[in-house]
JSON list of C-alpha atoms and ligand atoms in Angstrom, two decimals:
[
{"chain": "K", "resi": 15, "resn": "MET", "atom": "CA", "xyz": [-39.29, -38.96, 56.91]},
{"chain": "K", "resi": 16, "resn": "LYS", "atom": "CA", "xyz": [-40.67, -35.63, 55.59]},
{"chain": "K", "resi": 17, "resn": "VAL", "atom": "CA", "xyz": [-37.16, -34.07, 55.44]},
{"chain": "K", "resi": 18, "resn": "HIS", "atom": "CA", "xyz": [-35.95, -37.04, 53.44]},
{"chain": "K", "resi": 19, "resn": "THR", "atom": "CA", "xyz": [-38.71, -36.50, 50.85]},
{"chain": "K", "resi": 20, "resn": "TYR", "atom": "CA", "xyz": [-37.87, -32.80, 50.48]},
{"chain": "K", "resi": 21, "resn": "GLU", "atom": "CA", "xyz": [-34.20, -33.59, 49.99]},
{"chain": "K", "resi": 22, "resn": "LYS", "atom": "CA", "xyz": [-35.03, -35.93, 47.13]},
{"chain": "K", "resi": 23, "resn": "GLY", "atom": "CA", "xyz": [-37.19, -33.19, 45.64]},
{"chain": "K", "resi": 24, "resn": "PHE", "atom": "CA", "xyz": [-34.40, -30.60, 45.79]},
{"chain": "K", "resi": 25, "resn": "LEU", "atom": "CA", "xyz": [-31.95, -33.05, 44.25]},
{"chain": "K", "resi": 26, "resn": "ALA", "atom": "CA", "xyz": [-34.40, -33.77, 41.44]},
{"chain": "K", "resi": 27, "resn": "VAL", "atom": "CA", "xyz": [-34.97, -30.04, 40.78]},
{"chain": "K", "resi": 28, "resn": "GLY", "atom": "CA", "xyz": [-31.19, -29.45, 40.79]},
{"chain": "K", "resi": 29, "resn": "GLY", "atom": "CA", "xyz": [-30.65, -32.31, 38.36]},
{"chain": "K", "resi": 30, "resn": "VAL", "atom": "CA", "xyz": [-33.38, -31.12, 35.99]},
{"chain": "K", "resi": 31, "resn": "LEU", "atom": "CA", "xyz": [-31.99, -27.54, 36.01]},
{"chain": "K", "resi": 32, "resn": "LEU", "atom": "CA", "xyz": [-28.49, -28.79, 35.27]},
{"chain": "K", "resi": 33, "resn": "VAL", "atom": "CA", "xyz": [-29.64, -30.83, 32.28]},
{"chain": "K", "resi": 34, "resn": "ALA", "atom": "CA", "xyz": [-31.89, -27.99, 31.06]},
{"chain": "K", "resi": 35, "resn": "CYS", "atom": "CA", "xyz": [-28.98, -25.52, 31.20]},
{"chain": "K", "resi": 36, "resn": "LEU", "atom": "CA", "xyz": [-26.68, -27.90, 29.33]},
{"chain": "K", "resi": 37, "resn": "PHE", "atom": "CA", "xyz": [-29.32, -28.27, 26.63]},
{"chain": "K", "resi": 38, "resn": "ALA", "atom": "CA", "xyz": [-29.77, -24.49, 26.46]},
{"chain": "K", "resi": 39, "resn": "LEU", "atom": "CA", "xyz": [-26.01, -24.08, 25.93]},
{"chain": "K", "resi": 40, "resn": "LEU", "atom": "CA", "xyz": [-25.96, -26.78, 23.28]},
{"chain": "K", "resi": 41, "resn": "TYR", "atom": "CA", "xyz": [-28.98, -25.24, 21.54]},
{"chain": "K", "resi": 42, "resn": "ALA", "atom": "CA", "xyz": [-27.39, -21.76, 21.54]},
{"chain": "K", "resi": 43, "resn": "SER", "atom": "CA", "xyz": [-24.12, -23.01, 20.09]},
{"chain": "K", "resi": 44, "resn": "VAL", "atom": "CA", "xyz": [-25.55, -25.46, 17.51]},
{"chain": "K", "resi": 45, "resn": "ALA", "atom": "CA", "xyz": [-28.83, -23.86, 16.41]},
{"chain": "K", "resi": 46, "resn": "HIS", "atom": "CA", "xyz": [-27.83, -20.18, 16.69]},
{"chain": "K", "resi": 47, "resn": "GLY", "atom": "CA", "xyz": [-24.08, -20.44, 16.15]},
{"chain": "K", "resi": 48, "resn": "ILE", "atom": "CA", "xyz": [-23.33, -18.44, 19.31]},
{"chain": "K", "resi": 49, "resn": "ARG", "atom": "CA", "xyz": [-19.63, -18.78, 20.15]},
{"chain": "K", "resi": 50, "resn": "LEU", "atom": "CA", "xyz": [-17.09, -17.05, 22.29]},
{"chain": "K", "resi": 51, "resn": "PRO", "atom": "CA", "xyz": [-15.27, -14.44, 20.20]},
{"chain": "K", "resi": 52, "resn": "GLY", "atom": "CA", "xyz": [-12.43, -16.28, 18.60]},
{"chain": "K", "resi": 53, "resn": "ARG", "atom": "CA", "xyz": [-8.76, -15.76, 19.12]},
{"chain": "K", "resi": 54, "resn": "VAL", "atom": "CA", "xyz": [-7.84, -15.58, 15.46]},
{"chain": "K", "resi": 55, "resn": "ALA", "atom": "CA", "xyz": [-4.09, -15.17, 15.68]},
{"chain": "K", "resi": 56, "resn": "THR", "atom": "CA", "xyz": [-1.20, -14.33, 17.95]},
{"chain": "K", "resi": 57, "resn": "ILE", "atom": "CA", "xyz": [1.06, -11.28, 17.78]},
{"chain": "K", "resi": 58, "resn": "ASP", "atom": "CA", "xyz": [4.21, -10.05, 19.53]},
{"chain": "K", "resi": 59, "resn": "PRO", "atom": "CA", "xyz": [2.67, -7.54, 22.00]},
{"chain": "K", "resi": 60, "resn": "ALA", "atom": "CA", "xyz": [5.87, -5.46, 22.04]},
{"chain": "K", "resi": 61, "resn": "ARG", "atom": "CA", "xyz": [5.78, -5.01, 18.25]},
{"chain": "K", "resi": 62, "resn": "VAL", "atom": "CA", "xyz": [2.08, -4.36, 17.61]},
{"chain": "K", "resi": 63, "resn": "TYR", "atom": "CA", "xyz": [2.67, -1.00, 15.88]},
{"chain": "K", "resi": 64, "resn": "GLN", "atom": "CA", "xyz": [5.31, -2.58, 13.64]},
{"chain": "K", "resi": 65, "resn": "THR", "atom": "CA", "xyz": [3.14, -5.58, 12.69]},
{"chain": "K", "resi": 66, "resn": "PRO", "atom": "CA", "xyz": [0.56, -5.36, 9.87]},
{"chain": "K", "resi": 67, "resn": "PRO", "atom": "CA", "xyz": [-2.32, -4.65, 9.95]},
{"chain": "K", "resi": 68, "resn": "PHE", "atom": "CA", "xyz": [-1.77, -2.89, 13.29]},
{"chain": "K", "resi": 69, "resn": "ASP", "atom": "CA", "xyz": [0.98, -0.66, 11.85]},
{"chain": "K", "resi": 70, "resn": "LYS", "atom": "CA", "xyz": [-1.93, 1.28, 10.31]},
{"chain": "K", "resi": 71, "resn": "PRO", "atom": "CA", "xyz": [-4.87, 1.13, 12.72]},
{"chain": "K", "resi": 72, "resn": "GLY", "atom": "CA", "xyz": [-8.18, 2.28, 11.32]},
{"chain": "K", "resi": 73, "resn": "LEU", "atom": "CA", "xyz": [-10.98, 1.43, 8.98]},
{"chain": "K", "resi": 74, "resn": "ARG", "atom": "CA", "xyz": [-10.48, -0.37, 5.68]},
{"chain": "K", "resi": 75, "resn": "GLN", "atom": "CA", "xyz": [-13.17, -1.01, 3.11]},
{"chain": "K", "resi": 76, "resn": "VAL", "atom": "CA", "xyz": [-12.97, -4.61, 1.90]},
{"chain": "K", "resi": 77, "resn": "GLY", "atom": "CA", "xyz": [-16.17, -4.79, -0.14]},
{"chain": "K", "resi": 78, "resn": "PRO", "atom": "CA", "xyz": [-19.42, -2.99, -0.84]},
{"chain": "K", "resi": 79, "resn": "ARG", "atom": "CA", "xyz": [-20.63, -2.01, 2.67]},
{"chain": "K", "resi": 80, "resn": "GLU", "atom": "CA", "xyz": [-18.01, -4.27, 4.20]},
{"chain": "K", "resi": 81, "resn": "TYR", "atom": "CA", "xyz": [-15.27, -2.99, 6.45]},
{"chain": "K", "resi": 82, "resn": "VAL", "atom": "CA", "xyz": [-12.49, -4.17, 8.72]},
{"chain": "K", "resi": 83, "resn": "ALA", "atom": "CA", "xyz": [-11.78, -1.97, 11.73]},
{"chain": "K", "resi": 84, "resn": "VAL", "atom": "CA", "xyz": [-8.22, -2.54, 12.93]},
{"chain": "K", "resi": 85, "resn": "MET", "atom": "CA", "xyz": [-8.14, -1.36, 16.54]},
{"chain": "K", "resi": 86, "resn": "VAL", "atom": "CA", "xyz": [-5.43, -1.16, 19.18]},
{"chain": "K", "resi": 87, "resn": "GLY", "atom": "CA", "xyz": [-6.25, -1.02, 22.88]},
{"chain": "K", "resi": 88, "resn": "GLN", "atom": "CA", "xyz": [-3.76, 0.75, 25.12]},
{"chain": "K", "resi": 89, "resn": "ALA", "atom": "CA", "xyz": [-3.80, 2.52, 28.48]},
{"chain": "K", "resi": 90, "resn": "TRP", "atom": "CA", "xyz": [-6.14, 4.38, 28.20]},
{"chain": "K", "resi": 91, "resn": "ALA", "atom": "CA", "xyz": [-7.54, 4.74, 24.74]},
{"chain": "K", "resi": 92, "resn": "PHE", "atom": "CA", "xyz": [-8.66, 2.95, 21.65]},
{"chain": "K", "resi": 93, "resn": "ASN", "atom": "CA", "xyz": [-6.74, 3.67, 18.49]},
{"chain": "K", "resi": 94, "resn": "PRO", "atom": "CA", "xyz": [-8.59, 4.83, 16.46]},
{"chain": "K", "resi": 95, "resn": "ALA", "atom": "CA", "xyz": [-11.02, 6.38, 18.94]},
{"chain": "K", "resi": 96, "resn": "GLU", "atom": "CA", "xyz": [-13.72, 6.84, 16.33]},
{"chain": "K", "resi": 97, "resn": "ILE", "atom": "CA", "xyz": [-14.84, 4.96, 13.26]},
{"chain": "K", "resi": 98, "resn": "ARG", "atom": "CA", "xyz": [-17.47, 6.13, 10.80]},
{"chain": "K", "resi": 99, "resn": "VAL", "atom": "CA", "xyz": [-19.44, 3.86, 8.45]},
{"chain": "K", "resi": 100, "resn": "PRO", "atom": "CA", "xyz": [-22.57, 4.23, 6.33]},
{"chain": "K", "resi": 101, "resn": "ARG", "atom": "CA", "xyz": [-25.70, 2.46, 7.57]},
{"chain": "K", "resi": 102, "resn": "GLY", "atom": "CA", "xyz": [-26.10, -1.11, 6.40]},
{"chain": "K", "resi": 103, "resn": "SER", "atom": "CA", "xyz": [-22.38, -1.77, 6.81]},
{"chain": "K", "resi": 104, "resn": "THR", "atom": "CA", "xyz": [-20.86, -4.94, 8.14]},
{"chain": "K", "resi": 105, "resn": "VAL", "atom": "CA", "xyz": [-17.81, -4.25, 10.26]},
{"chain": "K", "resi": 106, "resn": "THR", "atom": "CA", "xyz": [-15.29, -6.83, 11.39]},
{"chain": "K", "resi": 107, "resn": "PHE", "atom": "CA", "xyz": [-13.41, -5.53, 14.41]},
{"chain": "K", "resi": 108, "resn": "ARG", "atom": "CA", "xyz": [-9.89, -6.91, 14.60]},
{"chain": "K", "resi": 109, "resn": "ALA", "atom": "CA", "xyz": [-8.21, -5.82, 17.80]},
{"chain": "K", "resi": 110, "resn": "THR", "atom": "CA", "xyz": [-5.38, -6.39, 20.20]},
{"chain": "K", "resi": 111, "resn": "SER", "atom": "CA", "xyz": [-3.66, -4.72, 23.16]},
{"chain": "K", "resi": 112, "resn": "ILE", "atom": "CA", "xyz": [-0.14, -3.31, 23.41]},
{"chain": "K", "resi": 113, "resn": "ASP", "atom": "CA", "xyz": [0.08, -3.34, 27.18]},
{"chain": "K", "resi": 114, "resn": "VAL", "atom": "CA", "xyz": [-2.39, -4.84, 29.63]},
{"chain": "K", "resi": 115, "resn": "LEU", "atom": "CA", "xyz": [-5.71, -6.65, 29.45]},
{"chain": "K", "resi": 116, "resn": "HIS", "atom": "CA", "xyz": [-8.47, -4.42, 28.09]},
{"chain": "K", "resi": 117, "resn": "GLY", "atom": "CA", "xyz": [-12.07, -5.04, 27.12]},
{"chain": "K", "resi": 118, "resn": "MET", "atom": "CA", "xyz": [-13.84, -3.82, 24.04]},
{"chain": "K", "resi": 119, "resn": "ASN", "atom": "CA", "xyz": [-17.61, -3.68, 23.97]},
{"chain": "K", "resi": 120, "resn": "VAL", "atom": "CA", "xyz": [-19.58, -1.83, 21.33]},
{"chain": "K", "resi": 121, "resn": "GLU", "atom": "CA", "xyz": [-22.70, -0.90, 23.26]},
{"chain": "K", "resi": 122, "resn": "GLY", "atom": "CA", "xyz": [-25.96, -2.31, 21.98]},
{"chain": "K", "resi": 123, "resn": "THR", "atom": "CA", "xyz": [-24.22, -4.89, 19.77]},
{"chain": "K", "resi": 124, "resn": "ARG", "atom": "CA", "xyz": [-22.76, -8.34, 20.16]},
{"chain": "K", "resi": 125, "resn": "VAL", "atom": "CA", "xyz": [-19.21, -7.02, 19.80]},
{"chain": "K", "resi": 126, "resn": "ASN", "atom": "CA", "xyz": [-17.62, -7.90, 23.10]},
{"chain": "K", "resi": 127, "resn": "LEU", "atom": "CA", "xyz": [-13.94, -8.76, 23.06]},
{"chain": "K", "resi": 128, "resn": "MET", "atom": "CA", "xyz": [-11.14, -9.20, 25.53]},
{"chain": "K", "resi": 129, "resn": "LEU", "atom": "CA", "xyz": [-8.05, -7.44, 24.23]},
{"chain": "K", "resi": 130, "resn": "ILE", "atom": "CA", "xyz": [-5.31, -9.74, 25.42]},
{"chain": "K", "resi": 131, "resn": "PRO", "atom": "CA", "xyz": [-1.65, -8.80, 24.88]},
{"chain": "K", "resi": 132, "resn": "GLY", "atom": "CA", "xyz": [-0.23, -11.26, 22.36]},
{"chain": "K", "resi": 133, "resn": "GLN", "atom": "CA", "xyz": [-3.59, -12.24, 20.90]},
{"chain": "K", "resi": 134, "resn": "ILE", "atom": "CA", "xyz": [-5.77, -10.86, 18.15]},
{"chain": "K", "resi": 135, "resn": "GLY", "atom": "CA", "xyz": [-9.52, -10.95, 18.71]},
{"chain": "K", "resi": 136, "resn": "GLU", "atom": "CA", "xyz": [-12.18, -10.61, 16.08]},
{"chain": "K", "resi": 137, "resn": "SER", "atom": "CA", "xyz": [-15.91, -9.93, 16.01]},
{"chain": "K", "resi": 138, "resn": "THR", "atom": "CA", "xyz": [-18.26, -8.98, 13.19]},
{"chain": "K", "resi": 139, "resn": "GLN", "atom": "CA", "xyz": [-21.34, -6.79, 13.41]},
{"chain": "K", "resi": 140, "resn": "ARG", "atom": "CA", "xyz": [-23.82, -5.35, 10.93]},
{"chain": "K", "resi": 141, "resn": "PHE", "atom": "CA", "xyz": [-25.00, -1.78, 11.58]},
{"chain": "K", "resi": 142, "resn": "ASP", "atom": "CA", "xyz": [-28.45, -1.17, 10.09]},
{"chain": "K", "resi": 143, "resn": "GLU", "atom": "CA", "xyz": [-29.55, 1.75, 12.23]},
{"chain": "K", "resi": 144, "resn": "PRO", "atom": "CA", "xyz": [-27.85, 5.14, 12.09]},
{"chain": "K", "resi": 145, "resn": "GLY", "atom": "CA", "xyz": [-26.54, 6.41, 15.39]},
{"chain": "K", "resi": 146, "resn": "GLU", "atom": "CA", "xyz": [-23.61, 6.54, 17.74]},
{"chain": "K", "resi": 147, "resn": "PHE", "atom": "CA", "xyz": [-22.43, 3.42, 19.45]},
{"chain": "K", "resi": 148, "resn": "LEU", "atom": "CA", "xyz": [-20.12, 3.83, 22.39]},
{"chain": "K", "resi": 149, "resn": "ILE", "atom": "CA", "xyz": [-17.06, 1.59, 22.56]},
{"chain": "K", "resi": 150, "resn": "ILE", "atom": "CA", "xyz": [-16.12, 0.91, 26.16]},
{"chain": "K", "resi": 151, "resn": "CYS", "atom": "CA", "xyz": [-13.35, -0.90, 27.95]},
{"chain": "K", "resi": 152, "resn": "HIS", "atom": "CA", "xyz": [-14.99, -3.27, 30.39]},
{"chain": "K", "resi": 153, "resn": "GLU", "atom": "CA", "xyz": [-11.86, -4.72, 31.94]},
{"chain": "K", "resi": 154, "resn": "TYR", "atom": "CA", "xyz": [-10.24, -2.77, 34.76]},
{"chain": "K", "resi": 155, "resn": "CYS", "atom": "CA", "xyz": [-6.92, -1.66, 33.27]},
{"chain": "K", "resi": 156, "resn": "GLY", "atom": "CA", "xyz": [-5.59, 0.93, 35.67]},
{"chain": "K", "resi": 157, "resn": "ILE", "atom": "CA", "xyz": [-6.19, 4.47, 36.90]},
{"chain": "K", "resi": 158, "resn": "GLY", "atom": "CA", "xyz": [-7.54, 5.76, 33.57]},
{"chain": "K", "resi": 159, "resn": "HIS", "atom": "CA", "xyz": [-9.83, 2.80, 32.91]},
{"chain": "K", "resi": 160, "resn": "HIS", "atom": "CA", "xyz": [-13.04, 4.84, 33.10]},
{"chain": "K", "resi": 161, "resn": "THR", "atom": "CA", "xyz": [-11.76, 7.28, 30.45]},
{"chain": "K", "resi": 162, "resn": "MET", "atom": "CA", "xyz": [-11.05, 4.55, 27.91]},
{"chain": "K", "resi": 163, "resn": "ALA", "atom": "CA", "xyz": [-13.77, 4.84, 25.31]},
{"chain": "K", "resi": 164, "resn": "GLY", "atom": "CA", "xyz": [-14.43, 5.35, 21.65]},
{"chain": "K", "resi": 165, "resn": "LYS", "atom": "CA", "xyz": [-17.35, 5.36, 19.28]},
{"chain": "K", "resi": 166, "resn": "VAL", "atom": "CA", "xyz": [-18.75, 3.90, 16.12]},
{"chain": "K", "resi": 167, "resn": "ILE", "atom": "CA", "xyz": [-20.74, 6.44, 14.12]},
{"chain": "K", "resi": 168, "resn": "VAL", "atom": "CA", "xyz": [-23.25, 5.00, 11.67]},
{"chain": "K", "resi": 169, "resn": "GLU", "atom": "CA", "xyz": [-24.38, 7.60, 9.14]},
{"chain": "F", "resi": 209, "resn": "CUA", "atom": "CU1", "xyz": [-8.84, -0.49, 29.20]},
{"chain": "F", "resi": 209, "resn": "CUA", "atom": "CU2", "xyz": [-10.20, -0.60, 31.13]}
]
């Protein structure tokens, strides 16, 4: 009889947690606009360096304190490896991979993309504090994975 009561209790706790988590997800996506980084477009992975804007990887200024960073992930580097912006800048990272699956995380920010061959990922971040932000590949991509890094320098 006692065991039966406990079982009901555990089921109730499980049910409440499930509903609470679903509400938390809903709240995050509706109230705070938190989404998975979008796949904005597709690209022929064999022709990345021939396809604009990836034929000229790097930083472009698109407005006052607004930039687009066109980045290519490849074994085992980011191209470009370093971008430099003044503080207070908003940077949209637009990135893809030319070979295998890579990750791209700008440490200490919400920029966290999967670089998937054939897809273009995008994520925007404002940099208010000066400093150096490491860009790391967080997806195992082969023997040189741990050397694949870059940085954002905010001046
Ligand atoms: Cu690229 Cu790990």
